[in-house]
PDB file of C-alpha atoms in Angstrom:
ATOM      1  CA  MET A 256       0.000   0.000   0.000  1.00 47.00           C
ATOM      2  CA  THR A 257       1.455   3.257  -1.018  1.00 49.00           C
ATOM      3  CA  THR A 258       1.394   6.149   1.220  1.00 47.00           C
ATOM      4  CA  GLU A 259       0.356   9.322  -0.471  1.00 50.00           C
ATOM      5  CA  GLU A 260       2.300  12.311   0.543  1.00 51.00           C
ATOM      6  CA  ARG A 261       0.089  15.135   1.452  1.00 50.00           C
ATOM      7  CA  PRO A 262       1.327  18.581   0.660  1.00 50.00           C
ATOM      8  CA  SER A 263       2.106  20.533   3.798  1.00 48.00           C
ATOM      9  CA  SER A 264      -0.091  23.557   4.045  1.00 47.00           C
ATOM     10  CA  SER A 265       1.717  26.741   4.924  1.00 46.00           C
ATOM     11  CA  VAL A 266       0.145  28.623   7.802  1.00 45.00           C
ATOM     12  CA  GLU A 267       0.374  32.384   7.512  1.00 48.00           C
ATOM     13  CA  ILE A 268       0.531  34.210  10.889  1.00 45.00           C
ATOM     14  CA  SER A 269      -0.527  37.776  10.607  1.00 48.00           C
ATOM     15  CA  THR A 270       1.242  40.291  12.899  1.00 47.00           C
ATOM     16  CA  GLU A 271       0.298  43.736  13.943  1.00 48.00           C
ATOM     17  CA  GLU A 272       2.897  45.231  11.694  1.00 49.00           C
ATOM     18  CA  ASP A 273       1.487  43.421   8.716  1.00 52.00           C
ATOM     19  CA  SER A 274      -2.000  44.670   9.572  1.00 54.00           C
ATOM     20  CA  PRO A 275      -3.245  47.476   7.382  1.00 55.00           C
ATOM     21  CA  ASP A 276      -4.296  49.404  10.544  1.00 57.00           C
ATOM     22  CA  ALA A 277      -0.770  49.429  12.030  1.00 59.00           C
ATOM     23  CA  PRO A 278       0.280  52.917  10.785  1.00 63.00           C
ATOM     24  CA  ALA A 279      -2.871  54.468  12.182  1.00 61.00           C
ATOM     25  CA  ILE A 280      -2.355  52.844  15.558  1.00 65.00           C
ATOM     26  CA  HIS A 281       1.272  54.004  15.693  1.00 63.00           C
ATOM     27  CA  GLU A 282       0.274  57.553  14.790  1.00 67.00           C
ATOM     28  CA  ALA A 283      -2.405  57.530  17.468  1.00 65.00           C
ATOM     29  CA  GLU A 284       0.143  56.477  20.057  1.00 66.00           C
ATOM     30  CA  LEU A 285       2.452  59.316  19.013  1.00 67.00           C
ATOM     31  CA  VAL A 286      -0.421  61.765  19.261  1.00 67.00           C
ATOM     32  CA  ASP A 287      -1.227  60.524  22.746  1.00 71.00           C
ATOM     33  CA  GLU A 288       2.406  60.916  23.835  1.00 76.00           C
ATOM     34  CA  HIS A 289       2.580  64.440  22.440  1.00 77.00           C
ATOM     35  CA  THR A 290      -0.704  65.315  24.089  1.00 80.00           C
ATOM     36  CA  LEU A 291       0.517  64.067  27.448  1.00 79.00           C
ATOM     37  CA  ALA A 292       3.795  65.964  27.069  1.00 80.00           C
ATOM     38  CA  LEU A 293       1.922  69.128  26.110  1.00 82.00           C
ATOM     39  CA  GLU A 294      -0.431  68.791  29.062  1.00 81.00           C
ATOM     40  CA  ALA A 295       2.527  68.312  31.419  1.00 81.00           C
ATOM     41  CA  LEU A 296       4.234  71.378  29.960  1.00 85.00           C
ATOM     42  CA  GLN A 297       1.064  73.449  30.315  1.00 86.00           C
ATOM     43  CA  GLU A 298       0.808  72.316  33.938  1.00 84.00           C
ATOM     44  CA  GLN A 299       4.391  73.455  34.574  1.00 86.00           C
ATOM     45  CA  VAL A 300       3.681  76.804  32.916  1.00 86.00           C
ATOM     46  CA  THR A 301       0.602  77.197  35.090  1.00 86.00           C
ATOM     47  CA  GLN A 302       2.612  76.452  38.232  1.00 87.00           C
ATOM     48  CA  TYR A 303       5.373  78.884  37.241  1.00 86.00           C
ATOM     49  CA  SER A 304       2.791  81.570  36.477  1.00 87.00           C
ATOM     50  CA  ARG A 305       1.200  81.034  39.884  1.00 86.00           C
ATOM     51  CA  LYS A 306       4.605  81.270  41.552  1.00 87.00           C
ATOM     52  CA  ALA A 307       5.429  84.422  39.585  1.00 88.00           C
ATOM     53  CA  GLU A 308       2.185  86.037  40.739  1.00 87.00           C
ATOM     54  CA  GLU A 309       2.950  85.108  44.346  1.00 87.00           C
ATOM     55  CA  TYR A 310       6.452  86.589  44.093  1.00 88.00           C
ATOM     56  CA  PHE A 311       5.068  89.729  42.465  1.00 88.00           C
ATOM     57  CA  ASP A 312       2.525  90.136  45.261  1.00 88.00           C
ATOM     58  CA  GLN A 313       5.288  89.695  47.848  1.00 89.00           C
ATOM     59  CA  LEU A 314       7.418  92.291  46.044  1.00 89.00           C
ATOM     60  CA  GLN A 315       4.561  94.778  46.018  1.00 88.00           C
ATOM     61  CA  ARG A 316       3.992  94.240  49.755  1.00 89.00           C
ATOM     62  CA  LEU A 317       7.710  94.686  50.438  1.00 89.00           C
ATOM     63  CA  GLN A 318       7.763  97.917  48.418  1.00 89.00           C
ATOM     64  CA  ALA A 319       4.728  99.215  50.307  1.00 90.00           C
ATOM     65  CA  ASP A 320       6.323  98.290  53.647  1.00 89.00           C
ATOM     66  CA  PHE A 321       9.572  99.993  52.642  1.00 89.00           C
ATOM     67  CA  GLN A 322       7.782 103.192  51.625  1.00 89.00           C
ATOM     68  CA  THR A 323       5.946 103.162  54.955  1.00 89.00           C
ATOM     69  CA  TYR A 324       9.259 102.641  56.769  1.00 89.00           C
ATOM     70  CA  ARG A 325      10.877 105.533  54.885  1.00 89.00           C
ATOM     71  CA  ARG A 326       8.025 107.894  55.700  1.00 89.00           C
ATOM     72  CA  ARG A 327       8.030 106.866  59.358  1.00 89.00           C
ATOM     73  CA  THR A 328      11.822 107.214  59.612  1.00 88.00           C
ATOM     74  CA  LEU A 329      11.763 110.642  57.964  1.00 88.00           C
ATOM     75  CA  GLN A 330       9.002 111.784  60.288  1.00 87.00           C
ATOM     76  CA  GLU A 331      10.869 110.502  63.353  1.00 87.00           C
ATOM     77  CA  ARG A 332      14.064 112.241  62.254  1.00 86.00           C
ATOM     78  CA  THR A 333      12.184 115.492  61.669  1.00 83.00           C
ATOM     79  CA  GLU A 334      10.522 115.268  65.065  1.00 83.00           C
ATOM     80  CA  ALA A 335      13.850 114.463  66.751  1.00 83.00           C
ATOM     81  CA  ALA A 336      15.514 117.457  65.082  1.00 80.00           C
ATOM     82  CA  THR A 337      12.639 119.683  66.160  1.00 81.00           C
ATOM     83  CA  ARG A 338      12.848 118.407  69.735  1.00 80.00           C
ATOM     84  CA  GLY A 339      16.616 118.969  69.766  1.00 78.00           C
ATOM     85  CA  LYS A 340      16.200 122.508  68.459  1.00 77.00           C
ATOM     86  CA  THR A 341      13.494 123.207  71.016  1.00 82.00           C
ATOM     87  CA  ASP A 342      15.688 121.955  73.854  1.00 79.00           C
ATOM     88  CA  VAL A 343      18.603 124.142  72.761  1.00 78.00           C
ATOM     89  CA  LEU A 344      16.461 127.265  72.417  1.00 78.00           C
ATOM     90  CA  HIS A 345      14.763 126.611  75.741  1.00 80.00           C
ATOM     91  CA  ALA A 346      18.157 126.343  77.440  1.00 78.00           C
ATOM     92  CA  LEU A 347      19.287 129.648  75.894  1.00 79.00           C
ATOM     93  CA  LEU A 348      16.212 131.640  76.895  1.00 82.00           C
ATOM     94  CA  PRO A 349      17.540 132.503  80.400  1.00 81.00           C
ATOM     95  CA  VAL A 350      20.766 133.754  78.815  1.00 80.00           C
ATOM     96  CA  LEU A 351      18.780 136.001  76.471  1.00 80.00           C
ATOM     97  CA  ASN A 352      16.714 137.335  79.347  1.00 81.00           C
ATOM     98  CA  ASN A 353      19.846 138.167  81.340  1.00 78.00           C
ATOM     99  CA  PHE A 354      21.282 140.032  78.358  1.00 79.00           C
ATOM    100  CA  ARG A 355      18.146 142.132  78.224  1.00 79.00           C
ATOM    101  CA  LEU A 356      18.334 142.888  81.921  1.00 77.00           C
ATOM    102  CA  ALA A 357      22.008 143.864  81.637  1.00 75.00           C
ATOM    103  CA  LEU A 358      21.301 146.222  78.740  1.00 76.00           C
ATOM    104  CA  HIS A 359      18.309 147.673  80.584  1.00 75.00           C
ATOM    105  CA  HIS A 360      20.469 148.610  83.600  1.00 73.00           C
ATOM    106  CA  ALA A 361      23.565 149.593  81.607  1.00 70.00           C
ATOM    107  CA  ASP A 362      23.160 153.328  82.295  1.00 73.00           C
ATOM    108  CA  GLU A 363      21.956 152.923  85.883  1.00 75.00           C
ATOM    109  CA  ASP A 364      24.543 150.724  87.572  1.00 75.00           C
ATOM    110  CA  PRO A 365      27.746 149.662  85.757  1.00 76.00           C
ATOM    111  CA  GLN A 366      28.544 147.218  88.568  1.00 79.00           C
ATOM    112  CA  ALA A 367      25.186 145.509  88.064  1.00 76.00           C
ATOM    113  CA  VAL A 368      25.953 145.215  84.350  1.00 78.00           C
ATOM    114  CA  ARG A 369      29.262 143.605  85.182  1.00 81.00           C
ATOM    115  CA  GLN A 370      27.577 141.138  87.492  1.00 82.00           C
ATOM    116  CA  GLY A 371      24.939 140.425  84.865  1.00 80.00           C
ATOM    117  CA  ILE A 372      27.562 139.679  82.236  1.00 84.00           C
ATOM    118  CA  GLN A 373      29.370 137.426  84.706  1.00 85.00           C
ATOM    119  CA  MET A 374      26.127 135.558  85.310  1.00 85.00           C
ATOM    120  CA  ILE A 375      25.547 135.198  81.573  1.00 85.00           C
ATOM    121  CA  TRP A 376      29.050 133.821  81.142  1.00 87.00           C
ATOM    122  CA  GLN A 377      28.440 131.244  83.852  1.00 87.00           C
ATOM    123  CA  GLN A 378      25.152 130.249  82.250  1.00 86.00           C
ATOM    124  CA  PHE A 379      26.861 129.768  78.924  1.00 85.00           C
ATOM    125  CA  GLU A 380      29.556 127.645  80.527  1.00 85.00           C
ATOM    126  CA  GLY A 381      26.939 125.506  82.225  1.00 86.00           C
ATOM    127  CA  PHE A 382      25.006 125.101  78.979  1.00 86.00           C
ATOM    128  CA  PHE A 383      28.058 123.961  77.023  1.00 86.00           C
ATOM    129  CA  ARG A 384      29.123 121.700  79.867  1.00 86.00           C
ATOM    130  CA  ASP A 385      25.720 120.011  79.768  1.00 86.00           C
ATOM    131  CA  GLN A 386      26.187 119.505  76.017  1.00 85.00           C
ATOM    132  CA  LYS A 387      29.556 117.809  76.731  1.00 88.00           C
ATOM    133  CA  VAL A 388      31.485 120.676  75.145  1.00 90.00           C
ATOM    134  CA  GLU A 389      34.908 121.304  76.661  1.00 90.00           C
ATOM    135  CA  ALA A 390      37.442 124.064  76.053  1.00 90.00           C
ATOM    136  CA  ILE A 391      40.782 123.195  74.461  1.00 93.00           C
ATOM    137  CA  SER A 392      43.826 123.896  76.634  1.00 93.00           C
ATOM    138  CA  THR A 393      46.142 126.499  75.115  1.00 94.00           C
ATOM    139  CA  VAL A 394      48.565 128.699  77.059  1.00 94.00           C
ATOM    140  CA  GLY A 395      51.629 126.763  78.215  1.00 93.00           C
ATOM    141  CA  GLU A 396      50.694 123.707  76.144  1.00 94.00           C
ATOM    142  CA  VAL A 397      52.683 122.322  73.233  1.00 94.00           C
ATOM    143  CA  PHE A 398      51.191 123.352  69.900  1.00 95.00           C
ATOM    144  CA  ASP A 399      48.998 120.615  68.420  1.00 94.00           C
ATOM    145  CA  PRO A 400      47.908 121.212  64.806  1.00 94.00           C
ATOM    146  CA  GLU A 401      44.889 118.975  65.362  1.00 94.00           C
ATOM    147  CA  TYR A 402      43.362 121.362  67.902  1.00 94.00           C
ATOM    148  CA  HIS A 403      45.290 124.631  67.517  1.00 96.00           C
ATOM    149  CA  GLU A 404      45.498 127.182  64.717  1.00 95.00           C
ATOM    150  CA  VAL A 405      48.489 129.546  64.576  1.00 96.00           C
ATOM    151  CA  VAL A 406      47.636 133.180  63.922  1.00 95.00           C
ATOM    152  CA  SER A 407      51.054 134.616  64.856  1.00 94.00           C
ATOM    153  CA  THR A 408      54.451 133.707  66.300  1.00 94.00           C
ATOM    154  CA  VAL A 409      56.870 135.265  68.789  1.00 94.00           C
ATOM    155  CA  PRO A 410      60.543 134.489  69.445  1.00 93.00           C
ATOM    156  CA  ALA A 411      61.093 131.579  71.786  1.00 91.00           C
ATOM    157  CA  THR A 412      62.737 132.182  75.185  1.00 91.00           C
ATOM    158  CA  THR A 413      63.977 130.065  78.030  1.00 88.00           C
ATOM    159  CA  GLU A 414      60.579 130.442  79.752  1.00 89.00           C
ATOM    160  CA  THR A 415      58.621 129.700  76.565  1.00 89.00           C
ATOM    161  CA  PRO A 416      60.513 127.184  74.418  1.00 92.00           C
ATOM    162  CA  ALA A 417      59.860 126.768  70.748  1.00 92.00           C
ATOM    163  CA  ASN A 418      56.493 125.307  69.789  1.00 93.00           C
ATOM    164  CA  THR A 419      54.893 126.456  73.051  1.00 94.00           C
ATOM    165  CA  ILE A 420      51.600 128.373  73.045  1.00 95.00           C
ATOM    166  CA  VAL A 421      52.077 131.767  74.688  1.00 95.00           C
ATOM    167  CA  THR A 422      48.732 133.498  74.006  1.00 95.00           C
ATOM    168  CA  GLU A 423      45.172 132.414  73.270  1.00 95.00           C
ATOM    169  CA  VAL A 424      43.533 134.677  70.706  1.00 94.00           C
ATOM    170  CA  GLN A 425      40.270 132.770  70.480  1.00 92.00           C
ATOM    171  CA  ALA A 426      39.124 129.770  72.492  1.00 91.00           C
ATOM    172  CA  GLY A 427      38.603 126.404  70.843  1.00 92.00           C
ATOM    173  CA  TYR A 428      36.226 123.618  71.824  1.00 92.00           C
ATOM    174  CA  ARG A 429      35.764 119.851  71.600  1.00 92.00           C
ATOM    175  CA  LEU A 430      32.464 117.981  71.535  1.00 89.00           C
ATOM    176  CA  ASP A 431      32.621 114.450  72.926  1.00 86.00           C
ATOM    177  CA  GLY A 432      36.363 114.434  72.249  1.00 84.00           C
ATOM    178  CA  ARG A 433      35.958 115.561  68.631  1.00 90.00           C
ATOM    179  CA  LEU A 434      37.048 118.947  67.351  1.00 92.00           C
ATOM    180  CA  LEU A 435      34.246 121.495  67.305  1.00 90.00           C
ATOM    181  CA  ALA A 436      36.326 124.632  66.659  1.00 92.00           C
ATOM    182  CA  PRO A 437      40.133 125.016  66.748  1.00 94.00           C
ATOM    183  CA  ALA A 438      41.733 127.402  69.208  1.00 94.00           C
ATOM    184  CA  GLN A 439      43.504 130.357  67.594  1.00 95.00           C
ATOM    185  CA  VAL A 440      46.840 130.875  69.323  1.00 96.00           C
ATOM    186  CA  ILE A 441      50.203 132.620  69.228  1.00 96.00           C
ATOM    187  CA  VAL A 442      53.125 130.205  69.336  1.00 96.00           C
ATOM    188  CA  ALA A 443      56.758 130.666  70.315  1.00 94.00           C
ATOM    189  CA  GLN A 444      59.073 130.007  67.416  1.00 92.00           C
ATOM    190  CA  GLU A 445      62.818 129.419  67.440  1.00 87.00           C
ATOM    191  CA  VAL A 446      64.702 132.284  65.822  1.00 79.00           C
ATOM    192  CA  ARG A 447      67.437 131.104  63.539  1.00 76.00           C
ATOM    193  CA  PRO A 448      70.447 133.448  63.374  1.00 69.00           C
ATOM    194  CA  ALA A 449      71.120 134.984  60.010  1.00 61.00           C
ATOM    195  CA  VAL A 450      74.116 133.586  58.172  1.00 61.00           C
ATOM    196  CA  PRO A 451      76.744 136.387  57.930  1.00 61.00           C
ATOM    197  CA  GLU A 452      78.178 137.153  54.553  1.00 59.00           C
ATOM    198  CA  GLN A 453      81.879 136.354  54.168  1.00 58.00           C
ATOM    199  CA  GLU A 454      84.091 139.430  53.728  1.00 55.00           C
ATOM    200  CA  GLY A 455      86.277 139.734  50.723  1.00 51.00           C
ATOM    201  CA  THR A 456      84.165 137.557  48.505  1.00 50.00           C
ATOM    202  CA  GLU A 457      83.483 139.063  45.156  1.00 49.00           C
ATOM    203  CA  ALA A 458      80.698 138.164  42.895  1.00 46.00           C
ATOM    204  CA  VAL A 459      81.878 136.367  39.805  1.00 42.00           C
ATOM    205  CA  GLU A 460      80.074 137.380  36.693  1.00 47.00           C
ATOM    206  CA  VAL A 461      79.547 134.551  34.260  1.00 40.00           C
ATOM    207  CA  THR A 462      79.664 135.578  30.657  1.00 43.00           C
ATOM    208  CA  GLU A 463      78.525 133.500  27.773  1.00 44.00           C
ATOM    209  CA  SER A 464      81.214 132.620  25.287  1.00 39.00           C
TER     210      SER A 464
END
């Protein structure tokens, strides 16, 4: 008995790539990916915009607070300057009143005028002392260019060596250790002897050749 050989049937397996709908499916997947990426980007933009608005609001509040601080500081400085001026003028009012009294009695009693001026001087000293103003020492002190100003000089002697202050022309003052006004003084200066001319020396005239 002969065995008939049957032809083997080839089985075709269809894949997704061989399907006619494969390009459309691939394109749809790409569209979905792009859509998701775009949505994520829009979400980031939205978050950044929200943050930017928050920062802008904070900046506006800081600017408003700074303007308020500037106005308050300026007002406080103005009020402090006014209070300081008022205190100074109030302290000087008794001095002004004593000047008026001294001038009023100038023709009546010269001794009273002298006493009035002495009182005014003491009031002035007390006022400056309260303001921590101190006079700069002068006569007998060594000249100090930081606190003294020379207006004239005199020859130095054994009693007043060179660079010693001999006279105070105008008083100087310090405020809290800092110079307020220099003292104008006369200072002793060493006198250098003149160099005598040698006898018998003749001037030599130089002529151009």
